[in-house]
Amino acid sequence: MKTFQDIINTDKPVLVDFFATWCGPCQSLSPILKEVKDSLGETISIIKIDVDKNQSLASQYQVKGVPTMLLFQNGKQVWRQSGVLSKQQLLQIISEKIIQN
């Protein structure tokens, strides 16, 4: 099984969604992330991390509120934001922050 470090240490950008099952905004973000994935396809990985089940990882990245999204490329965090963003906002941020190979 891949570790979190294995997942983010790739050329492919990884958008990480720190969420909680009890969080309303997290639930509204979920279909938006699916649309982003549908738009970008295999050019990005999107993973969801349940903060209640992965407290050590959440504290390692100082996630205080949910949802919090972090964008990684080659293991480096290139962006983070808490709260819900629209599909268009996310697509724009990803295109601005990611170095195309």
mmCIF file of C-alpha atoms in Angstrom:
data_model
loop_
_atom_site.group_PDB
_atom_site.id
_atom_site.type_symbol
_atom_site.label_atom_id
_atom_site.label_comp_id
_atom_site.label_asym_id
_atom_site.label_seq_id
_atom_site.Cartn_x
_atom_site.Cartn_y
_atom_site.Cartn_z
ATOM 1 C CA MET A 1 0.000 0.000 0.000
ATOM 2 C CA LYS A 2 1.256 3.465 -0.888
ATOM 3 C CA THR A 3 1.983 5.925 1.867
ATOM 4 C CA PHE A 4 0.911 9.551 1.717
ATOM 5 C CA GLN A 5 4.531 10.472 0.943
ATOM 6 C CA ASP A 6 4.581 7.974 -1.949
ATOM 7 C CA ILE A 7 1.436 9.544 -3.367
ATOM 8 C CA ILE A 8 2.604 13.176 -3.225
ATOM 9 C CA ASN A 9 6.194 12.478 -4.350
ATOM 10 C CA THR A 10 5.261 12.129 -8.023
ATOM 11 C CA ASP A 11 5.478 14.364 -11.079
ATOM 12 C CA LYS A 12 1.710 14.275 -11.269
ATOM 13 C CA PRO A 13 0.128 17.044 -9.173
ATOM 14 C CA VAL A 14 -1.903 15.822 -6.213
ATOM 15 C CA LEU A 15 -4.819 17.757 -4.773
ATOM 16 C CA VAL A 16 -5.467 16.640 -1.217
ATOM 17 C CA ASP A 17 -8.838 17.325 0.371
ATOM 18 C CA PHE A 18 -8.747 17.138 4.162
ATOM 19 C CA PHE A 19 -12.368 16.599 5.151
ATOM 20 C CA ALA A 20 -14.648 15.271 7.878
ATOM 21 C CA THR A 21 -17.791 13.208 7.407
ATOM 22 C CA TRP A 22 -19.763 15.538 9.712
ATOM 23 C CA CYS A 23 -18.739 18.697 7.819
ATOM 24 C CA GLY A 24 -21.424 20.243 5.598
ATOM 25 C CA PRO A 25 -19.086 22.331 3.402
ATOM 26 C CA CYS A 26 -16.928 19.208 2.882
ATOM 27 C CA GLN A 27 -19.944 17.390 1.465
ATOM 28 C CA SER A 28 -20.669 20.251 -0.941
ATOM 29 C CA LEU A 29 -17.009 20.248 -2.050
ATOM 30 C CA SER A 30 -17.076 16.560 -2.973
ATOM 31 C CA PRO A 31 -19.042 16.868 -6.280
ATOM 32 C CA ILE A 32 -16.947 19.933 -7.208
ATOM 33 C CA LEU A 33 -13.760 17.866 -6.840
ATOM 34 C CA LYS A 34 -15.315 15.150 -9.002
ATOM 35 C CA GLU A 35 -15.986 17.751 -11.729
ATOM 36 C CA VAL A 36 -12.396 19.010 -11.456
ATOM 37 C CA LYS A 37 -11.152 15.423 -11.835
ATOM 38 C CA ASP A 38 -13.475 14.896 -14.814
ATOM 39 C CA SER A 39 -12.067 18.061 -16.435
ATOM 40 C CA LEU A 40 -8.395 17.297 -15.778
ATOM 41 C CA GLY A 41 -8.502 13.504 -16.077
ATOM 42 C CA GLU A 42 -5.197 11.739 -15.618
ATOM 43 C CA THR A 43 -3.176 14.965 -15.349
ATOM 44 C CA ILE A 44 -3.958 15.187 -11.620
ATOM 45 C CA SER A 45 -4.604 12.946 -8.644
ATOM 46 C CA ILE A 46 -7.238 13.973 -6.132
ATOM 47 C CA ILE A 47 -7.271 12.238 -2.777
ATOM 48 C CA LYS A 48 -9.517 12.711 0.214
ATOM 49 C CA ILE A 49 -8.158 12.435 3.746
ATOM 50 C CA ASP A 50 -10.618 12.004 6.620
ATOM 51 C CA VAL A 51 -9.148 14.118 9.438
ATOM 52 C CA ASP A 52 -10.869 12.028 12.105
ATOM 53 C CA LYS A 53 -9.191 8.852 10.845
ATOM 54 C CA ASN A 54 -5.856 10.504 9.997
ATOM 55 C CA GLN A 55 -5.254 12.927 12.851
ATOM 56 C CA SER A 56 -1.466 12.663 12.733
ATOM 57 C CA LEU A 57 -1.398 13.575 9.029
ATOM 58 C CA ALA A 58 -3.827 16.455 9.607
ATOM 59 C CA SER A 59 -1.685 17.824 12.425
ATOM 60 C CA GLN A 60 1.506 17.338 10.378
ATOM 61 C CA TYR A 61 0.031 19.706 7.780
ATOM 62 C CA GLN A 62 -1.511 21.940 10.459
ATOM 63 C CA VAL A 63 -5.049 21.434 9.204
ATOM 64 C CA LYS A 64 -7.172 23.380 11.690
ATOM 65 C CA GLY A 65 -10.459 23.544 9.801
ATOM 66 C CA VAL A 66 -12.182 21.460 7.165
ATOM 67 C CA PRO A 67 -12.341 21.371 4.285
ATOM 68 C CA THR A 68 -8.704 22.276 3.701
ATOM 69 C CA MET A 69 -7.168 21.582 0.314
ATOM 70 C CA LEU A 70 -3.459 21.245 -0.330
ATOM 71 C CA LEU A 71 -1.863 20.996 -3.739
ATOM 72 C CA PHE A 72 1.410 19.095 -4.080
ATOM 73 C CA GLN A 73 3.811 18.658 -6.952
ATOM 74 C CA ASN A 74 6.949 16.537 -6.658
ATOM 75 C CA GLY A 75 6.343 16.266 -2.917
ATOM 76 C CA LYS A 76 6.271 20.044 -2.404
ATOM 77 C CA GLN A 77 3.216 21.898 -1.211
ATOM 78 C CA VAL A 78 2.517 24.605 -3.811
ATOM 79 C CA TRP A 79 -0.854 25.856 -2.529
ATOM 80 C CA ARG A 80 -3.326 25.496 0.312
ATOM 81 C CA GLN A 81 -6.679 26.946 1.203
ATOM 82 C CA SER A 82 -9.504 26.227 3.590
ATOM 83 C CA GLY A 83 -13.112 26.392 2.548
ATOM 84 C CA VAL A 84 -15.120 25.551 -0.545
ATOM 85 C CA LEU A 85 -14.078 26.850 -3.952
ATOM 86 C CA SER A 86 -15.930 26.585 -7.245
ATOM 87 C CA LYS A 87 -14.817 24.267 -10.018
ATOM 88 C CA GLN A 88 -13.651 27.294 -12.063
ATOM 89 C CA GLN A 89 -11.613 28.685 -9.150
ATOM 90 C CA LEU A 90 -9.955 25.330 -8.557
ATOM 91 C CA LEU A 91 -9.150 24.797 -12.232
ATOM 92 C CA GLN A 92 -7.609 28.263 -12.423
ATOM 93 C CA ILE A 93 -5.524 27.761 -9.263
ATOM 94 C CA ILE A 94 -4.304 24.367 -10.436
ATOM 95 C CA SER A 95 -3.308 25.741 -13.852
ATOM 96 C CA GLU A 96 -1.478 28.671 -12.228
ATOM 97 C CA LYS A 97 0.334 26.662 -9.562
ATOM 98 C CA ILE A 98 1.401 23.609 -11.500
ATOM 99 C CA ILE A 99 4.553 23.570 -13.569
ATOM 100 C CA GLN A 100 3.679 21.806 -16.793
ATOM 101 C CA ASN A 101 6.244 19.184 -17.717
#
